[in-house]
PDB file of C-alpha atoms in Angstrom:
ATOM      1  CA  MET A   1     -38.196  -1.243  34.657  1.00  0.00           C
ATOM      2  CA  LYS A   2     -39.121   1.415  37.170  1.00  0.00           C
ATOM      3  CA  ASN A   3     -35.449   2.031  38.071  1.00  0.00           C
ATOM      4  CA  TYR A   4     -34.638   2.300  34.359  1.00  0.00           C
ATOM      5  CA  LEU A   5     -37.346   4.910  33.667  1.00  0.00           C
ATOM      6  CA  TYR A   6     -36.378   6.841  36.789  1.00  0.00           C
ATOM      7  CA  THR A   7     -32.703   6.873  35.698  1.00  0.00           C
ATOM      8  CA  LEU A   8     -33.639   7.914  32.124  1.00  0.00           C
ATOM      9  CA  ASN A   9     -35.882  10.735  33.442  1.00  0.00           C
ATOM     10  CA  ARG A  10     -33.094  12.024  35.697  1.00  0.00           C
ATOM     11  CA  ALA A  11     -30.597  11.957  32.796  1.00  0.00           C
ATOM     12  CA  ILE A  12     -32.966  13.959  30.571  1.00  0.00           C
ATOM     13  CA  GLN A  13     -33.530  16.500  33.323  1.00  0.00           C
ATOM     14  CA  ILE A  14     -29.771  16.960  33.802  1.00  0.00           C
ATOM     15  CA  ALA A  15     -29.071  17.167  30.042  1.00  0.00           C
ATOM     16  CA  LEU A  16     -31.848  19.642  29.089  1.00  0.00           C
ATOM     17  CA  PRO A  17     -30.250  22.812  30.551  1.00  0.00           C
ATOM     18  CA  PHE A  18     -27.030  22.063  28.654  1.00  0.00           C
ATOM     19  CA  VAL A  19     -28.916  21.467  25.361  1.00  0.00           C
ATOM     20  CA  ALA A  20     -30.834  24.685  25.858  1.00  0.00           C
ATOM     21  CA  PHE A  21     -27.618  26.587  26.716  1.00  0.00           C
ATOM     22  CA  SER A  22     -25.926  25.283  23.530  1.00  0.00           C
ATOM     23  CA  ALA A  23     -28.855  26.385  21.417  1.00  0.00           C
ATOM     24  CA  MET A  24     -28.824  29.816  23.008  1.00  0.00           C
ATOM     25  CA  SER A  25     -25.034  30.065  22.564  1.00  0.00           C
ATOM     26  CA  ALA A  26     -25.079  29.351  18.840  1.00  0.00           C
ATOM     27  CA  GLN A  27     -26.090  32.848  17.843  1.00  0.00           C
ATOM     28  CA  PRO A  28     -25.986  33.840  14.126  1.00  0.00           C
ATOM     29  CA  THR A  29     -23.211  36.111  12.838  1.00  0.00           C
ATOM     30  CA  HIS A  30     -23.165  38.466   9.894  1.00  0.00           C
ATOM     31  CA  PRO A  31     -19.775  39.236   8.346  1.00  0.00           C
ATOM     32  CA  VAL A  32     -19.655  42.453   6.320  1.00  0.00           C
ATOM     33  CA  ASP A  33     -17.038  44.215   4.168  1.00  0.00           C
ATOM     34  CA  VAL A  34     -16.188  47.106   6.488  1.00  0.00           C
ATOM     35  CA  ARG A  35     -13.628  48.440   4.012  1.00  0.00           C
ATOM     36  CA  ALA A  36     -16.529  49.436   1.834  1.00  0.00           C
ATOM     37  CA  PHE A  37     -17.948  51.577   4.687  1.00  0.00           C
ATOM     38  CA  ASP A  38     -17.035  55.216   5.247  1.00  0.00           C
ATOM     39  CA  ILE A  39     -17.291  57.694   8.114  1.00  0.00           C
ATOM     40  CA  ALA A  40     -18.105  61.193   6.803  1.00  0.00           C
ATOM     41  CA  GLY A  41     -16.818  60.022   3.354  1.00  0.00           C
ATOM     42  CA  VAL A  42     -13.484  58.743   4.629  1.00  0.00           C
ATOM     43  CA  LYS A  43     -12.559  55.024   4.139  1.00  0.00           C
ATOM     44  CA  THR A  44      -9.596  53.062   5.420  1.00  0.00           C
ATOM     45  CA  GLY A  45      -6.806  52.782   2.848  1.00  0.00           C
ATOM     46  CA  MET A  46      -7.402  56.318   1.515  1.00  0.00           C
ATOM     47  CA  SER A  47      -4.518  58.658   0.907  1.00  0.00           C
ATOM     48  CA  ILE A  48      -4.015  61.882   2.891  1.00  0.00           C
ATOM     49  CA  GLU A  49      -5.457  64.041   0.139  1.00  0.00           C
ATOM     50  CA  GLU A  50      -8.425  61.710  -0.431  1.00  0.00           C
ATOM     51  CA  ALA A  51      -9.229  61.810   3.296  1.00  0.00           C
ATOM     52  CA  ARG A  52      -8.821  65.573   3.519  1.00  0.00           C
ATOM     53  CA  THR A  53     -11.039  66.209   0.490  1.00  0.00           C
ATOM     54  CA  ALA A  54     -13.747  63.878   1.853  1.00  0.00           C
ATOM     55  CA  MET A  55     -13.704  65.726   5.197  1.00  0.00           C
ATOM     56  CA  GLU A  56     -13.922  69.134   3.544  1.00  0.00           C
ATOM     57  CA  LYS A  57     -16.889  67.992   1.498  1.00  0.00           C
ATOM     58  CA  ASN A  58     -18.770  66.304   4.379  1.00  0.00           C
ATOM     59  CA  PHE A  59     -18.456  69.214   6.745  1.00  0.00           C
ATOM     60  CA  GLY A  60     -18.653  71.929   4.095  1.00  0.00           C
ATOM     61  CA  VAL A  61     -15.325  73.562   5.210  1.00  0.00           C
ATOM     62  CA  SER A  62     -12.018  74.585   3.665  1.00  0.00           C
ATOM     63  CA  SER A  63      -8.706  72.838   4.342  1.00  0.00           C
ATOM     64  CA  ASN A  64      -7.896  75.516   6.880  1.00  0.00           C
ATOM     65  CA  SER A  65     -10.539  74.050   9.295  1.00  0.00           C
ATOM     66  CA  ILE A  66      -8.718  70.713   9.318  1.00  0.00           C
ATOM     67  CA  THR A  67      -5.641  70.535  11.454  1.00  0.00           C
ATOM     68  CA  GLU A  68      -2.818  68.152  10.780  1.00  0.00           C
ATOM     69  CA  SER A  69      -0.068  66.552  12.860  1.00  0.00           C
ATOM     70  CA  LYS A  70       3.205  65.306  11.397  1.00  0.00           C
ATOM     71  CA  SER A  71       5.544  62.564  12.467  1.00  0.00           C
ATOM     72  CA  LEU A  72       8.710  63.379  14.362  1.00  0.00           C
ATOM     73  CA  PRO A  73      12.149  62.601  12.938  1.00  0.00           C
ATOM     74  CA  SER A  74      12.589  59.756  15.443  1.00  0.00           C
ATOM     75  CA  GLN A  75       9.181  58.069  14.804  1.00  0.00           C
ATOM     76  CA  VAL A  76       8.803  54.885  12.839  1.00  0.00           C
ATOM     77  CA  THR A  77       6.714  56.622  10.113  1.00  0.00           C
ATOM     78  CA  THR A  78       9.626  58.946   9.296  1.00  0.00           C
ATOM     79  CA  LEU A  79      12.091  56.068   9.437  1.00  0.00           C
ATOM     80  CA  ILE A  80      10.036  54.094   6.884  1.00  0.00           C
ATOM     81  CA  THR A  81       9.272  56.903   4.459  1.00  0.00           C
ATOM     82  CA  GLY A  82      12.440  58.898   4.904  1.00  0.00           C
ATOM     83  CA  THR A  83      10.555  62.147   5.505  1.00  0.00           C
ATOM     84  CA  GLU A  84       8.116  63.662   7.991  1.00  0.00           C
ATOM     85  CA  GLN A  85       4.552  62.633   7.132  1.00  0.00           C
ATOM     86  CA  ILE A  86       1.043  63.661   8.188  1.00  0.00           C
ATOM     87  CA  MET A  87      -0.080  61.118  10.825  1.00  0.00           C
ATOM     88  CA  TYR A  88      -3.424  62.743  11.844  1.00  0.00           C
ATOM     89  CA  LEU A  89      -6.122  64.977  10.336  1.00  0.00           C
ATOM     90  CA  VAL A  90      -8.554  66.467  12.850  1.00  0.00           C
ATOM     91  CA  TYR A  91     -11.756  68.453  12.405  1.00  0.00           C
ATOM     92  CA  GLU A  92     -13.396  69.808  15.542  1.00  0.00           C
ATOM     93  CA  LYS A  93     -16.308  72.207  16.120  1.00  0.00           C
ATOM     94  CA  ASN A  94     -18.842  72.676  18.908  1.00  0.00           C
ATOM     95  CA  GLY A  95     -18.106  69.351  20.510  1.00  0.00           C
ATOM     96  CA  THR A  96     -18.168  67.372  17.243  1.00  0.00           C
ATOM     97  CA  ARG A  97     -14.769  65.775  16.563  1.00  0.00           C
ATOM     98  CA  MET A  98     -13.393  63.618  13.759  1.00  0.00           C
ATOM     99  CA  GLN A  99      -9.868  62.278  13.643  1.00  0.00           C
ATOM    100  CA  VAL A 100      -8.323  60.316  10.828  1.00  0.00           C
ATOM    101  CA  SER A 101      -5.103  58.435  11.612  1.00  0.00           C
ATOM    102  CA  PHE A 102      -2.554  57.194   9.064  1.00  0.00           C
ATOM    103  CA  GLU A 103       0.082  54.502   8.825  1.00  0.00           C
ATOM    104  CA  PRO A 104       2.935  54.277   6.352  1.00  0.00           C
ATOM    105  CA  ARG A 105       2.362  52.052   3.334  1.00  0.00           C
ATOM    106  CA  VAL A 106       4.590  48.972   3.303  1.00  0.00           C
ATOM    107  CA  PRO A 107       6.219  48.562   0.944  1.00  0.00           C
ATOM    108  CA  TYR A 108       6.934  52.292   0.692  1.00  0.00           C
ATOM    109  CA  ASP A 109       5.113  54.174  -2.072  1.00  0.00           C
ATOM    110  CA  LYS A 110       6.799  57.527  -2.833  1.00  0.00           C
ATOM    111  CA  ASN A 111       3.684  58.909  -4.642  1.00  0.00           C
ATOM    112  CA  ASN A 112       1.231  57.723  -1.956  1.00  0.00           C
ATOM    113  CA  PRO A 113       3.190  57.062   1.245  1.00  0.00           C
ATOM    114  CA  MET A 114       0.385  57.041   3.847  1.00  0.00           C
ATOM    115  CA  ALA A 115      -2.920  55.166   4.197  1.00  0.00           C
ATOM    116  CA  VAL A 116      -5.890  55.734   6.541  1.00  0.00           C
ATOM    117  CA  SER A 117      -5.841  53.066   9.219  1.00  0.00           C
ATOM    118  CA  GLN A 118      -8.354  54.418  11.751  1.00  0.00           C
ATOM    119  CA  ILE A 119     -11.230  56.928  11.791  1.00  0.00           C
ATOM    120  CA  THR A 120     -13.075  58.184  14.788  1.00  0.00           C
ATOM    121  CA  TYR A 121     -16.135  60.409  14.893  1.00  0.00           C
ATOM    122  CA  GLU A 122     -17.770  61.739  18.030  1.00  0.00           C
ATOM    123  CA  ILE A 123     -20.538  64.135  18.960  1.00  0.00           C
ATOM    124  CA  PRO A 124     -21.412  65.445  22.472  1.00  0.00           C
ATOM    125  CA  TRP A 125     -23.115  62.991  24.689  1.00  0.00           C
ATOM    126  CA  THR A 126     -26.805  63.367  25.589  1.00  0.00           C
ATOM    127  CA  LYS A 127     -29.366  60.575  25.860  1.00  0.00           C
ATOM    128  CA  ASP A 128     -31.108  61.866  22.670  1.00  0.00           C
ATOM    129  CA  ASN A 129     -27.781  62.220  20.809  1.00  0.00           C
ATOM    130  CA  GLU A 130     -26.921  58.606  21.633  1.00  0.00           C
ATOM    131  CA  SER A 131     -30.273  57.369  20.382  1.00  0.00           C
ATOM    132  CA  VAL A 132     -30.070  59.426  17.230  1.00  0.00           C
ATOM    133  CA  MET A 133     -26.502  58.325  16.578  1.00  0.00           C
ATOM    134  CA  LYS A 134     -27.457  54.650  16.940  1.00  0.00           C
ATOM    135  CA  ASP A 135     -30.437  54.967  14.590  1.00  0.00           C
ATOM    136  CA  ALA A 136     -28.321  56.783  12.014  1.00  0.00           C
ATOM    137  CA  ALA A 137     -25.539  54.181  12.194  1.00  0.00           C
ATOM    138  CA  LEU A 138     -27.885  51.276  11.730  1.00  0.00           C
ATOM    139  CA  LYS A 139     -29.634  52.998   8.849  1.00  0.00           C
ATOM    140  CA  LYS A 140     -26.310  53.738   7.106  1.00  0.00           C
ATOM    141  CA  TYR A 141     -24.372  50.452   7.767  1.00  0.00           C
ATOM    142  CA  GLY A 142     -27.182  47.961   7.974  1.00  0.00           C
ATOM    143  CA  GLN A 143     -27.320  44.654   9.889  1.00  0.00           C
ATOM    144  CA  VAL A 144     -24.752  44.313  12.640  1.00  0.00           C
ATOM    145  CA  SER A 145     -22.241  41.439  12.604  1.00  0.00           C
ATOM    146  CA  SER A 146     -22.683  40.180  16.145  1.00  0.00           C
ATOM    147  CA  ASN A 147     -24.629  40.714  19.405  1.00  0.00           C
ATOM    148  CA  SER A 148     -23.135  43.464  21.493  1.00  0.00           C
ATOM    149  CA  MET A 149     -24.181  46.207  23.867  1.00  0.00           C
ATOM    150  CA  TYR A 150     -23.566  48.657  20.983  1.00  0.00           C
ATOM    151  CA  PRO A 151     -23.666  48.165  17.242  1.00  0.00           C
ATOM    152  CA  LEU A 152     -20.661  46.326  15.860  1.00  0.00           C
ATOM    153  CA  TRP A 153     -19.714  45.478  12.258  1.00  0.00           C
ATOM    154  CA  CYS A 154     -16.726  43.402  11.100  1.00  0.00           C
ATOM    155  CA  ASP A 155     -15.538  40.972   8.411  1.00  0.00           C
ATOM    156  CA  LYS A 156     -14.682  38.183  10.956  1.00  0.00           C
ATOM    157  CA  PRO A 157     -17.403  37.922  13.716  1.00  0.00           C
ATOM    158  CA  LEU A 158     -16.671  35.222  16.297  1.00  0.00           C
ATOM    159  CA  PRO A 159     -18.712  32.074  15.671  1.00  0.00           C
ATOM    160  CA  GLY A 160     -20.700  30.286  18.460  1.00  0.00           C
ATOM    161  CA  THR A 161     -21.658  32.997  20.881  1.00  0.00           C
ATOM    162  CA  GLY A 162     -22.056  35.619  18.143  1.00  0.00           C
ATOM    163  CA  MET A 163     -20.368  38.188  20.389  1.00  0.00           C
ATOM    164  CA  GLY A 164     -17.370  40.175  19.292  1.00  0.00           C
ATOM    165  CA  CYS A 165     -14.947  39.940  16.339  1.00  0.00           C
ATOM    166  CA  ALA A 166     -11.594  38.241  15.711  1.00  0.00           C
ATOM    167  CA  PRO A 167      -8.594  40.383  16.708  1.00  0.00           C
ATOM    168  CA  ASP A 168      -7.502  40.816  13.043  1.00  0.00           C
ATOM    169  CA  SER A 169     -10.949  41.889  11.902  1.00  0.00           C
ATOM    170  CA  VAL A 170     -11.550  45.107  10.017  1.00  0.00           C
ATOM    171  CA  LYS A 171     -14.020  46.666  12.464  1.00  0.00           C
ATOM    172  CA  LEU A 172     -16.584  49.453  12.805  1.00  0.00           C
ATOM    173  CA  GLU A 173     -17.910  49.905  16.324  1.00  0.00           C
ATOM    174  CA  MET A 174     -20.152  52.370  18.140  1.00  0.00           C
ATOM    175  CA  ALA A 175     -19.952  53.315  21.739  1.00  0.00           C
ATOM    176  CA  SER A 176     -22.257  55.888  23.211  1.00  0.00           C
ATOM    177  CA  THR A 177     -21.934  58.817  20.686  1.00  0.00           C
ATOM    178  CA  LYS A 178     -18.637  57.696  19.149  1.00  0.00           C
ATOM    179  CA  LEU A 179     -17.937  55.775  16.004  1.00  0.00           C
ATOM    180  CA  ARG A 180     -14.541  54.057  15.383  1.00  0.00           C
ATOM    181  CA  MET A 181     -13.440  52.292  12.220  1.00  0.00           C
ATOM    182  CA  TYR A 182     -10.169  50.387  12.324  1.00  0.00           C
ATOM    183  CA  ASP A 183      -8.266  48.257   9.742  1.00  0.00           C
ATOM    184  CA  PRO A 184      -5.313  46.456  11.441  1.00  0.00           C
ATOM    185  CA  VAL A 185      -3.704  45.481   8.163  1.00  0.00           C
ATOM    186  CA  TRP A 186      -1.782  48.758   7.941  1.00  0.00           C
ATOM    187  CA  THR A 187      -0.537  48.677  11.547  1.00  0.00           C
ATOM    188  CA  ASN A 188       0.424  45.016  11.251  1.00  0.00           C
ATOM    189  CA  ALA A 189       2.440  45.715   8.068  1.00  0.00           C
ATOM    190  CA  ARG A 190       4.346  48.536   9.810  1.00  0.00           C
ATOM    191  CA  ILE A 191       5.040  46.302  12.814  1.00  0.00           C
ATOM    192  CA  LYS A 192       6.384  43.424  10.647  1.00  0.00           C
ATOM    193  CA  PHE A 193       8.506  45.843   8.646  1.00  0.00           C
ATOM    194  CA  MET A 194      10.227  47.102  11.783  1.00  0.00           C
ATOM    195  CA  GLU A 195      10.559  43.567  13.230  1.00  0.00           C
ATOM    196  CA  ASP A 196      12.247  42.428   9.970  1.00  0.00           C
ATOM    197  CA  LYS A 197      14.467  45.507   9.936  1.00  0.00           C
ATOM    198  CA  ASN A 198      15.580  44.935  13.568  1.00  0.00           C
ATOM    199  CA  ALA A 199      16.023  41.196  13.249  1.00  0.00           C
ATOM    200  CA  THR A 200      19.522  40.375  14.515  1.00  0.00           C
ATOM    201  CA  LYS A 201      21.354  37.075  14.732  1.00  0.00           C
ATOM    202  CA  PRO A 202      23.048  36.654  18.111  1.00  0.00           C
ATOM    203  CA  GLN A 203      26.867  36.407  18.029  1.00  0.00           C
ATOM    204  CA  PHE A 204      27.965  35.205  21.420  1.00  0.00           C
TER     205      PHE A 204
END
């Protein structure tokens, strides 16, 4: 009987750390609809003009204050749409910088050829700026999706550890004094279009 109790006690002692670790690992997650979020009024999926108008309104500037970069004739965007398209809109002043990146819509839409795929917003780093930025982000976007060093929101947080998001998640993340929102659906559609276009049957 003594041997049995000793063996049972040892088994419990060995198992307890693993039970505790499992309980600690099973952190709660909170999926959110990031496509409903905006940065300075800009949402993923917006057209070029919608994004430009939102930026003008947010910063109280005219369109002349927002620079644009167009695709080159050899770039995929031009190949898909048939014409050069605006790929980036940028507003920059006194260390504050916002960039809106676009991908071609697939299938091609002549009346609305480009869609916002990524938005970044950054202010100069100071310890106070980082603290204020974090507080403002939490106030605007609410409960984060998973545990992370910096606030992170996504529609597919990883289960179990509660850390990070699935690779195909629509994601909003903050690092230091920078916000980045990214919707991979537009990039994935462009990649698939080109893969299908370049698909070739070997003839050897």
